[in-house]
Short mmCIF file of C-alpha atoms and ligand atoms in Angstrom, two decimals:
data_model
loop_
_atom_site.label_atom_id
_atom_site.label_comp_id
_atom_site.label_asym_id
_atom_site.label_seq_id
_atom_site.Cartn_x
_atom_site.Cartn_y
_atom_site.Cartn_z
CA MET A 1 81.92 111.59 92.30
CA ASP A 2 78.45 110.90 92.81
CA VAL A 3 77.57 110.13 96.18
CA LEU A 4 74.45 108.13 97.91
CA ILE A 5 74.19 108.47 101.69
CA LEU A 6 71.38 106.28 103.65
CA GLY A 7 69.55 107.00 106.39
CA ALA A 8 67.49 110.60 107.85
CA GLY A 9 68.91 111.39 110.61
CA GLY A 10 71.93 113.88 112.87
CA ARG A 11 73.94 111.04 111.98
CA GLU A 12 73.11 111.76 107.83
CA HIS A 13 73.34 115.41 108.41
CA ALA A 14 76.65 115.83 109.74
CA LEU A 15 78.08 112.88 107.26
CA ALA A 16 76.33 115.06 104.27
CA ALA A 17 77.94 118.40 105.47
CA ALA A 18 81.00 117.04 105.55
CA LEU A 19 81.12 115.57 102.55
CA ALA A 20 79.18 119.03 100.71
CA PRO A 21 82.67 120.78 101.16
CA SER A 22 84.80 118.13 99.41
CA PRO A 23 86.33 118.81 95.59
CA ARG A 24 85.67 115.47 94.66
CA LEU A 25 82.06 115.60 95.38
CA GLY A 26 79.70 115.58 92.08
CA ARG A 27 75.91 115.34 92.94
CA LEU A 28 74.97 114.46 96.68
CA PHE A 29 71.73 112.03 97.09
CA VAL A 30 70.54 111.47 100.54
CA ALA A 31 68.07 108.50 101.29
CA PRO A 32 65.42 109.82 102.76
CA GLY A 33 67.65 112.32 104.41
CA ASN A 34 66.01 115.24 106.45
CA PRO A 35 65.14 118.98 105.89
CA GLY A 36 68.78 119.35 106.78
CA THR A 37 69.92 117.06 104.36
CA ALA A 38 67.92 118.72 101.76
CA ALA A 39 69.06 122.04 101.91
CA LEU A 40 72.42 119.91 100.35
CA GLY A 41 71.68 116.97 98.40
CA THR A 42 68.88 115.56 96.43
CA GLY A 43 66.82 113.58 99.33
CA VAL A 44 65.39 110.81 97.03
CA ALA A 45 62.30 108.84 98.32
CA LEU A 46 63.43 105.53 98.56
CA ASP A 47 63.45 102.30 101.67
CA PRO A 48 67.08 102.19 102.47
CA CYS A 49 66.15 98.69 103.55
CA ASP A 50 65.05 97.52 100.30
CA PRO A 51 68.32 96.01 98.55
CA ALA A 52 66.39 95.94 95.25
CA ALA A 53 65.53 99.66 95.60
CA VAL A 54 69.38 101.15 96.64
CA THR A 55 70.89 99.58 93.72
CA GLY A 56 68.40 100.37 90.72
CA PHE A 57 68.85 103.84 92.28
CA ALA A 58 72.84 103.73 92.23
CA ARG A 59 73.04 101.78 88.66
CA ARG A 60 70.34 104.57 87.11
CA GLU A 61 72.30 107.18 88.14
CA GLY A 62 75.42 106.31 88.31
CA ILE A 63 76.36 106.59 91.73
CA ASP A 64 79.70 106.36 92.53
CA LEU A 65 80.06 104.85 96.52
CA VAL A 66 77.07 104.55 99.03
CA VAL A 67 77.39 105.39 102.39
CA VAL A 68 75.51 103.43 104.95
CA GLY A 69 74.32 105.63 107.91
CA PRO A 70 72.36 103.15 110.27
CA GLU A 71 72.80 99.62 110.94
CA ALA A 72 69.62 98.41 109.38
CA PRO A 73 70.12 98.45 106.19
CA LEU A 74 73.22 96.28 106.51
CA VAL A 75 71.59 93.49 108.23
CA ALA A 76 69.35 93.53 105.21
CA GLY A 77 72.03 92.35 103.26
CA VAL A 78 71.59 96.42 101.07
CA ALA A 79 75.77 96.13 101.33
CA ASP A 80 76.15 92.63 98.84
CA ALA A 81 73.80 94.13 96.88
CA LEU A 82 75.80 96.73 96.11
CA GLU A 83 78.71 95.27 95.77
CA ALA A 84 77.24 92.24 93.37
CA ALA A 85 76.04 95.08 91.47
CA GLY A 86 79.32 96.74 90.86
CA VAL A 87 78.95 99.94 93.32
CA PRO A 88 81.72 100.91 95.77
CA VAL A 89 79.87 100.60 99.41
CA PHE A 90 81.20 102.07 102.92
CA GLY A 91 79.25 99.78 104.91
CA PRO A 92 79.83 95.78 105.81
CA SER A 93 78.22 93.07 104.00
CA ARG A 94 75.31 91.12 105.94
CA ALA A 95 78.15 88.53 107.61
CA ALA A 96 80.18 90.65 108.11
CA ALA A 97 77.43 93.20 110.30
CA ALA A 98 76.41 90.23 111.91
CA LEU A 99 79.20 91.92 114.77
CA GLU A 100 76.37 94.43 115.49
CA GLY A 101 73.27 91.88 114.41
CA SER A 102 74.10 89.08 117.07
CA LYS A 103 75.53 89.43 120.34
CA GLY A 104 76.36 86.20 120.81
CA PHE A 105 78.40 86.07 117.27
CA THR A 106 80.91 88.69 118.55
CA LYS A 107 81.04 86.90 121.71
CA ASP A 108 82.13 83.89 120.17
CA LEU A 109 84.77 85.68 117.25
CA ALA A 110 86.04 86.98 120.90
CA ARG A 111 86.82 83.66 122.91
CA ASP A 112 88.28 82.54 119.72
CA PHE A 113 90.51 85.50 119.09
CA GLY A 114 91.41 86.50 122.30
CA ILE A 115 89.64 89.52 122.76
CA PRO A 116 88.91 90.79 125.80
CA THR A 117 85.40 90.46 127.02
CA ALA A 118 83.51 89.96 129.80
CA GLY A 119 82.92 86.63 130.41
CA TYR A 120 79.33 84.98 128.82
CA GLY A 121 76.84 81.98 128.18
CA ARG A 122 74.76 82.08 124.96
CA PHE A 123 71.31 79.74 125.37
CA ASP A 124 68.69 78.80 123.24
CA SER A 125 65.88 78.46 125.79
CA ALA A 126 64.96 79.89 129.07
CA GLU A 127 65.10 76.84 130.63
CA ALA A 128 68.88 76.49 130.12
CA ALA A 129 69.67 80.13 130.67
CA LYS A 130 67.92 80.10 134.29
CA ALA A 131 70.22 77.18 135.31
CA GLN A 132 72.79 79.29 134.51
CA LEU A 133 71.07 82.08 136.50
CA ALA A 134 71.89 79.97 139.98
CA GLY A 135 75.32 80.28 139.62
CA VAL A 136 76.28 84.02 138.53
CA PRO A 137 77.56 86.73 140.64
CA TYR A 138 75.21 89.88 140.78
CA PRO A 139 74.53 92.44 139.35
CA THR A 140 74.31 90.27 136.03
CA VAL A 141 73.96 91.01 132.26
CA ILE A 142 71.32 89.75 130.52
CA LYS A 143 71.55 90.11 126.43
CA ALA A 144 69.03 89.65 123.62
CA ASP A 145 71.02 88.23 120.82
CA GLY A 146 69.83 90.81 118.00
CA LEU A 147 68.87 94.13 116.95
CA ALA A 148 66.64 95.34 119.70
CA ALA A 149 66.52 99.19 118.73
CA GLY A 150 69.24 99.92 122.10
CA LYS A 151 66.45 98.46 124.57
CA GLY A 152 67.94 94.53 124.64
CA VAL A 153 70.34 95.00 127.46
CA VAL A 154 69.44 94.15 130.63
CA ILE A 155 71.42 94.56 133.89
CA ALA A 156 69.60 92.81 136.79
CA ALA A 157 70.28 93.50 140.13
CA ASP A 158 69.20 89.11 141.59
CA ARG A 159 68.24 86.53 140.08
CA GLY A 160 64.44 87.36 140.56
CA GLU A 161 64.60 90.04 137.74
CA ALA A 162 67.18 88.09 135.71
CA GLU A 163 64.97 85.63 135.84
CA ARG A 164 62.28 87.76 134.88
CA THR A 165 64.22 89.44 132.07
CA VAL A 166 64.95 85.71 130.51
CA ASP A 167 60.69 84.91 130.28
CA PHE A 168 59.89 88.03 128.20
CA MET A 169 63.45 87.93 126.22
CA PHE A 170 61.80 84.47 125.54
CA GLY A 171 57.97 85.38 125.80
CA GLY A 172 58.63 87.65 122.73
CA GLY A 173 59.53 91.02 124.29
CA PHE A 174 62.01 91.91 121.74
CA GLY A 175 60.23 89.77 118.89
CA ALA A 176 62.93 87.19 117.27
CA ALA A 177 65.89 89.14 118.68
CA GLY A 178 65.58 87.41 121.90
CA ALA A 179 65.36 83.98 120.56
CA SER A 180 68.74 83.27 121.58
CA VAL A 181 70.22 85.58 124.77
CA VAL A 182 73.82 86.20 126.55
CA VAL A 183 74.26 85.83 129.95
CA GLU A 184 77.35 88.05 130.20
CA ASP A 185 79.36 89.29 133.53
CA PHE A 186 79.31 92.68 134.75
CA MET A 187 81.49 94.87 134.31
CA GLU A 188 82.67 98.43 136.88
CA GLY A 189 85.01 101.00 134.89
CA GLU A 190 84.24 103.69 132.41
CA GLU A 191 82.96 103.21 129.27
CA LEU A 192 84.20 104.88 126.26
CA SER A 193 83.33 104.38 122.06
CA PHE A 194 86.28 103.54 119.90
CA PHE A 195 85.48 104.21 116.22
CA ALA A 196 87.75 102.73 113.48
CA LEU A 197 87.73 102.71 109.52
CA CYS A 198 88.01 99.20 108.47
CA ASP A 199 89.04 98.28 104.67
CA GLY A 200 88.59 94.79 104.96
CA GLU A 201 92.34 94.15 105.76
CA ARG A 202 93.92 97.15 107.26
CA ALA A 203 92.23 99.50 109.96
CA LEU A 204 93.03 103.17 110.81
CA PRO A 205 91.95 104.82 113.80
CA PHE A 206 89.12 107.41 113.13
CA SER A 207 88.13 108.96 116.55
CA SER A 208 86.77 108.55 120.03
CA ALA A 209 84.30 109.80 121.93
CA GLN A 210 81.70 108.96 125.02
CA ASP A 211 77.87 108.90 124.41
CA HIS A 212 75.06 109.79 127.54
CA LYS A 213 72.66 107.17 126.93
CA ARG A 214 70.24 107.72 129.35
CA VAL A 215 67.20 110.72 128.68
CA GLY A 216 67.69 111.86 132.26
CA GLU A 217 70.52 114.37 133.79
CA GLY A 218 73.01 112.48 136.06
CA ASP A 219 72.88 109.58 133.82
CA THR A 220 68.75 108.47 135.32
CA GLY A 221 65.47 106.83 133.53
CA PRO A 222 65.62 104.95 130.25
CA ASN A 223 68.34 104.21 127.23
CA THR A 224 67.58 106.00 124.25
CA GLY A 225 69.88 106.51 121.08
CA GLY A 226 71.87 108.78 123.03
CA MET A 227 71.14 111.91 123.88
CA GLY A 228 74.47 114.02 123.82
CA ALA A 229 78.36 113.13 123.28
CA ILE A 230 81.68 114.17 123.84
CA SER A 231 84.31 113.66 121.07
CA PRO A 232 87.52 112.89 122.40
CA ALA A 233 86.32 110.85 125.16
CA PRO A 234 88.35 111.94 127.45
CA VAL A 235 89.74 108.83 129.23
CA LEU A 236 91.55 107.91 125.76
CA ASP A 237 95.25 108.38 125.68
CA ALA A 238 98.04 107.26 123.02
CA PRO A 239 98.87 104.78 125.03
CA LEU A 240 95.15 103.35 125.70
CA GLN A 241 94.45 104.19 122.09
CA ALA A 242 97.51 101.41 120.93
CA ARG A 243 96.16 99.02 123.47
CA ILE A 244 92.60 98.87 121.60
CA MET A 245 93.65 98.70 118.81
CA ALA A 246 95.88 95.61 119.38
CA GLU A 247 93.72 93.96 121.81
CA ILE A 248 90.39 94.11 120.21
CA VAL A 249 90.68 95.77 117.14
CA GLU A 250 93.49 93.91 114.94
CA PRO A 251 91.90 90.60 116.08
CA THR A 252 88.63 91.52 114.95
CA LEU A 253 89.67 92.12 111.55
CA ARG A 254 92.05 88.76 111.59
CA GLY A 255 88.98 86.73 113.11
CA MET A 256 86.56 88.27 110.14
CA ARG A 257 88.63 87.22 107.62
CA GLU A 258 89.37 84.45 108.87
CA ARG A 259 85.22 84.04 109.25
CA GLY A 260 85.07 84.62 105.41
CA ALA A 261 83.52 88.36 106.19
CA PRO A 262 86.13 90.29 106.17
CA PHE A 263 84.83 93.60 107.51
CA ARG A 264 85.15 97.00 105.68
CA GLY A 265 82.89 99.95 107.22
CA VAL A 266 83.72 101.39 110.47
CA LEU A 267 83.97 99.63 113.31
CA PHE A 268 82.62 101.26 116.58
CA ALA A 269 83.83 99.33 119.94
CA GLY A 270 81.94 100.01 123.19
CA LEU A 271 84.54 99.50 125.50
CA MET A 272 84.33 99.05 129.09
CA LEU A 273 87.87 100.63 130.44
CA THR A 274 88.24 97.99 133.41
CA ALA A 275 90.88 97.39 136.36
CA ASP A 276 92.58 95.18 133.73
CA GLY A 277 92.68 96.87 130.71
CA PRO A 278 90.30 97.83 127.80
CA LYS A 279 87.42 95.55 127.15
CA LEU A 280 85.11 94.73 124.49
CA ILE A 281 81.09 95.78 125.55
CA GLU A 282 79.68 95.10 121.95
CA PHE A 283 80.27 96.37 118.29
CA ASN A 284 78.09 98.80 116.22
CA VAL A 285 79.11 98.61 112.75
CA ARG A 286 78.19 102.20 111.71
CA PHE A 287 79.22 105.05 112.57
CA GLY A 288 77.40 106.21 116.39
CA ASP A 289 74.54 108.86 116.62
CA PRO A 290 75.30 111.37 118.00
CA GLU A 291 78.79 110.22 118.49
CA THR A 292 79.44 111.40 114.66
CA GLN A 293 77.96 114.36 114.99
CA ALA A 294 80.70 115.18 117.80
CA MET A 295 83.45 113.72 115.68
CA LEU A 296 83.14 114.88 112.46
CA ALA A 297 83.42 118.34 113.91
CA ARG A 298 87.02 117.28 114.70
CA LEU A 299 87.74 116.40 111.19
CA ASP A 300 90.86 117.96 109.52
CA GLU A 301 90.83 116.55 106.23
CA ASP A 302 88.49 115.26 102.85
CA LEU A 303 86.26 112.57 104.22
CA LEU A 304 85.48 111.37 101.13
CA PRO A 305 88.42 110.02 99.92
CA LEU A 306 89.31 107.97 103.06
CA LEU A 307 85.10 106.76 102.55
CA GLU A 308 86.53 105.88 99.35
CA ALA A 309 89.36 104.26 100.06
CA VAL A 310 87.20 102.29 102.85
CA ALA A 311 84.70 100.92 100.02
CA ARG A 312 87.92 100.04 97.59
CA GLY A 313 90.45 97.86 100.75
CA THR A 314 92.90 100.91 99.41
CA LEU A 315 93.06 103.10 103.08
CA PRO A 316 96.69 104.72 103.41
CA GLU A 317 99.00 103.78 106.62
CA ARG A 318 98.59 107.17 108.75
CA PRO A 319 96.56 108.85 111.05
CA VAL A 320 93.84 110.86 110.42
CA ARG A 321 93.94 114.64 110.81
CA LEU A 322 91.92 115.62 113.37
CA ARG A 323 91.95 119.01 115.06
CA PRO A 324 93.72 119.55 118.67
CA GLU A 325 90.00 120.72 119.94
CA VAL A 326 87.22 119.06 121.82
CA ALA A 327 83.72 118.75 120.43
CA VAL A 328 79.99 118.34 122.49
CA SER A 329 76.86 116.85 121.18
CA VAL A 330 73.62 117.87 122.54
CA VAL A 331 70.31 116.43 121.46
CA MET A 332 67.24 118.03 121.54
CA ALA A 333 64.66 115.71 121.24
CA ALA A 334 60.86 116.16 122.00
CA ARG A 335 58.61 116.62 125.12
CA GLY A 336 57.84 112.26 125.97
CA TYR A 337 60.93 110.55 124.09
CA PRO A 338 61.80 108.25 124.38
CA ASP A 339 58.08 106.88 125.12
CA ALA A 340 56.03 108.61 123.02
CA PRO A 341 57.46 112.12 121.42
CA LEU A 342 55.55 115.16 120.75
CA LYS A 343 55.63 115.61 117.28
CA GLY A 344 54.09 118.58 114.79
CA THR A 345 55.58 121.24 117.66
CA GLU A 346 57.04 124.26 115.61
CA ILE A 347 60.71 124.84 116.04
CA ARG A 348 61.72 128.47 115.43
CA GLY A 349 65.04 130.35 115.86
CA LEU A 350 67.57 127.77 113.79
CA ALA A 351 69.39 129.71 111.78
CA ALA A 352 70.23 131.98 114.44
CA ALA A 353 72.05 129.30 116.22
CA SER A 354 73.42 128.06 112.98
CA ALA A 355 75.17 131.44 113.26
CA LEU A 356 76.80 131.39 117.00
CA PRO A 357 80.83 131.03 116.01
CA GLY A 358 81.47 127.35 116.28
CA VAL A 359 77.88 125.68 116.58
CA THR A 360 76.74 123.52 114.30
CA LEU A 361 72.98 122.34 114.23
CA LEU A 362 72.21 118.88 112.73
CA HIS A 363 68.26 117.96 111.51
CA ALA A 364 66.89 114.39 112.82
CA GLY A 365 63.22 114.69 113.19
CA THR A 366 61.98 117.33 111.75
CA ARG A 367 59.90 117.82 109.16
CA GLY A 368 58.53 121.22 106.40
CA GLU A 369 55.70 122.33 105.89
CA GLY A 370 55.17 125.64 104.07
CA GLY A 371 58.23 127.28 105.16
CA ARG A 372 57.94 126.23 108.90
CA VAL A 373 59.85 123.15 110.20
CA LEU A 374 58.52 120.93 112.69
CA ALA A 375 58.98 117.72 115.36
CA ASP A 376 58.58 114.64 113.45
CA GLY A 377 60.47 112.26 115.97
CA GLY A 378 62.19 111.58 119.52
CA ARG A 379 65.66 112.82 118.68
CA VAL A 380 64.67 115.97 116.59
CA LEU A 381 67.81 118.00 116.43
CA THR A 382 71.66 117.86 117.53
CA ILE A 383 73.78 121.43 118.54
CA VAL A 384 77.24 120.14 118.30
CA GLY A 385 79.66 123.42 119.84
CA ARG A 386 83.41 123.31 119.13
CA GLY A 387 86.17 124.66 121.87
CA ALA A 388 89.73 124.27 123.25
CA ASP A 389 88.69 123.00 125.54
CA VAL A 390 85.74 120.70 127.32
CA ALA A 391 84.11 124.22 128.95
CA GLU A 392 84.67 125.89 125.74
CA ALA A 393 83.27 123.17 123.31
CA ARG A 394 79.79 123.19 125.92
CA ALA A 395 79.48 127.01 126.47
CA ARG A 396 79.30 126.69 122.79
CA ALA A 397 76.54 123.73 122.29
CA TYR A 398 74.04 125.08 125.11
CA ALA A 399 74.94 129.13 123.04
CA GLY A 400 73.53 126.68 120.29
CA VAL A 401 70.23 125.24 122.33
CA GLU A 402 69.44 129.13 123.84
CA ALA A 403 68.81 130.40 120.48
CA VAL A 404 67.28 127.44 119.50
CA ASP A 405 63.15 128.83 120.01
CA TRP A 406 60.91 125.34 121.34
CA PRO A 407 58.89 124.95 124.12
CA GLU A 408 57.93 121.68 123.47
CA GLY A 409 61.60 119.96 123.38
CA PHE A 410 64.29 119.45 125.64
CA CYS A 411 67.70 118.20 126.35
CA ARG A 412 70.19 116.76 128.71
CA ARG A 413 72.39 120.25 130.57
CA ASP A 414 75.12 117.40 131.33
CA ILE A 415 76.57 116.50 128.62
CA GLY A 416 80.74 116.62 129.16
CA LEU A 417 80.07 117.49 132.22
CA ARG A 418 80.87 113.77 134.53
CA ALA A 419 84.56 113.78 134.94
CA PRO A 420 86.05 110.35 134.68
CA ARG A 421 84.93 108.01 137.49
P1 LIG B 1 74.32 98.28 124.84
O1 LIG B 1 72.99 98.79 123.91
O2 LIG B 1 74.64 97.22 123.84
O3 LIG B 1 74.83 99.64 124.28
O4 LIG B 1 74.83 98.59 125.58
C1 LIG B 1 73.94 98.75 126.72
C2 LIG B 1 74.84 99.70 127.95
O5 LIG B 1 74.33 98.15 129.07
C3 LIG B 1 75.90 99.48 127.89
O6 LIG B 1 76.69 100.93 126.99
C4 LIG B 1 76.83 99.30 128.65
O7 LIG B 1 76.28 100.85 129.74
C5 LIG B 1 75.36 98.82 129.66
N1 LIG B 1 76.55 97.22 129.68
C6 LIG B 1 76.51 96.17 128.32
N2 LIG B 1 77.58 94.94 128.93
C7 LIG B 1 77.80 95.05 129.89
C8 LIG B 1 78.44 94.36 130.96
N3 LIG B 1 79.13 93.54 130.79
N4 LIG B 1 78.64 95.27 132.25
C9 LIG B 1 78.37 96.19 132.46
N5 LIG B 1 77.39 96.73 131.63
C10 LIG B 1 76.89 96.56 130.72
N1 LIG B 2 74.55 106.68 120.28
C1 LIG B 2 74.74 105.04 120.01
C2 LIG B 2 74.56 104.05 119.05
O1 LIG B 2 74.78 105.47 117.90
O2 LIG B 2 74.51 103.47 118.81
#
């Protein structure tokens, strides 16, 4: 099978590395890809968010499966265009991508299908939202409805901060994403990310992880795309997984079918483990970055048939095979990230890091220039360590970090360290 991956990050490098050894793989293309994926497949200079460009390439090359990494192409309707052209695609339609693209859509779905989540209101004007803010307990959570690059959620400590946030969002602070807002109750508990492969009808638990979103150690500083992850999520056990499938994943699939937008792809549920059980924080409609880098390190079967089964609606009814190991992914970011990452600095020691036992090095924001590798983004590398337990996985991941010679890069030293609260 010839496969095209869309995206350019560490997640896409991990997907390419997991697909590359498949005996079923023919040619592998990555659009646009990065220097890491270029070692595994052919880079293609096309805009992954341009449905006509992606579909044209897929038809010309006779691609058998398109694997969509990030959410933007899905929200832009790339999966719909591929499906219309008869090209199997791993990733949901634009209508089903509303699970990530509109927080209000997801809250209404949760209400209508009995999915446990925080109580909420949806508002289309600052005045209406502010009227609500007078009567809610604090802290309270304010969310821009649309995609806001991970910055659209504000936990407001008091009414003053909440009103300023509402004014900022309706004033265009997050562009069109803030034209509508959700105000919801603050939930307390441990967070975890749960991933299920879905083929429209069936859902198969894939794996779990815990992200570290803040840039600084001890969960301090601004939010980022994710500075590191541990898989499996330390708080997940078999009864909790069964509850998440029954109370959150299955009703979501049923709801999406009833809304005429069956969900095909990977459902990424951000969950809060509250005193009353797991509750939905939000959905993403794609693999997480850097969760995927950790999760795929534990996968003990060929990824390609699983992704193909999602695209074709033929998921098997058996558990995904995972090694009974822990994987820790540590993001190395360029100094200045997330506000103003320094670009163009040279990174050495990549081969030495990759050669360490139980270590995988994945590229994200890098570029090659005359045989050198330069930083070219915020999150630049992901180093994954695998081990029998958290301590071994961490030790390996950080041994990989030490082997990378990049004075202008940094990482959090506490990935996987925090014991569940
Ligand atoms: P998001 O950008 O949607 O991933 O949300 C960012 C973070 O905000 C989540 O990972 C949670 O830590 C936090 N969050 C979102 N909604 C709530 C809520 N209702 N209660 C408490 N924390 C929340
Ligand atoms: N690491 C969080 C995400 O991929 O959205």
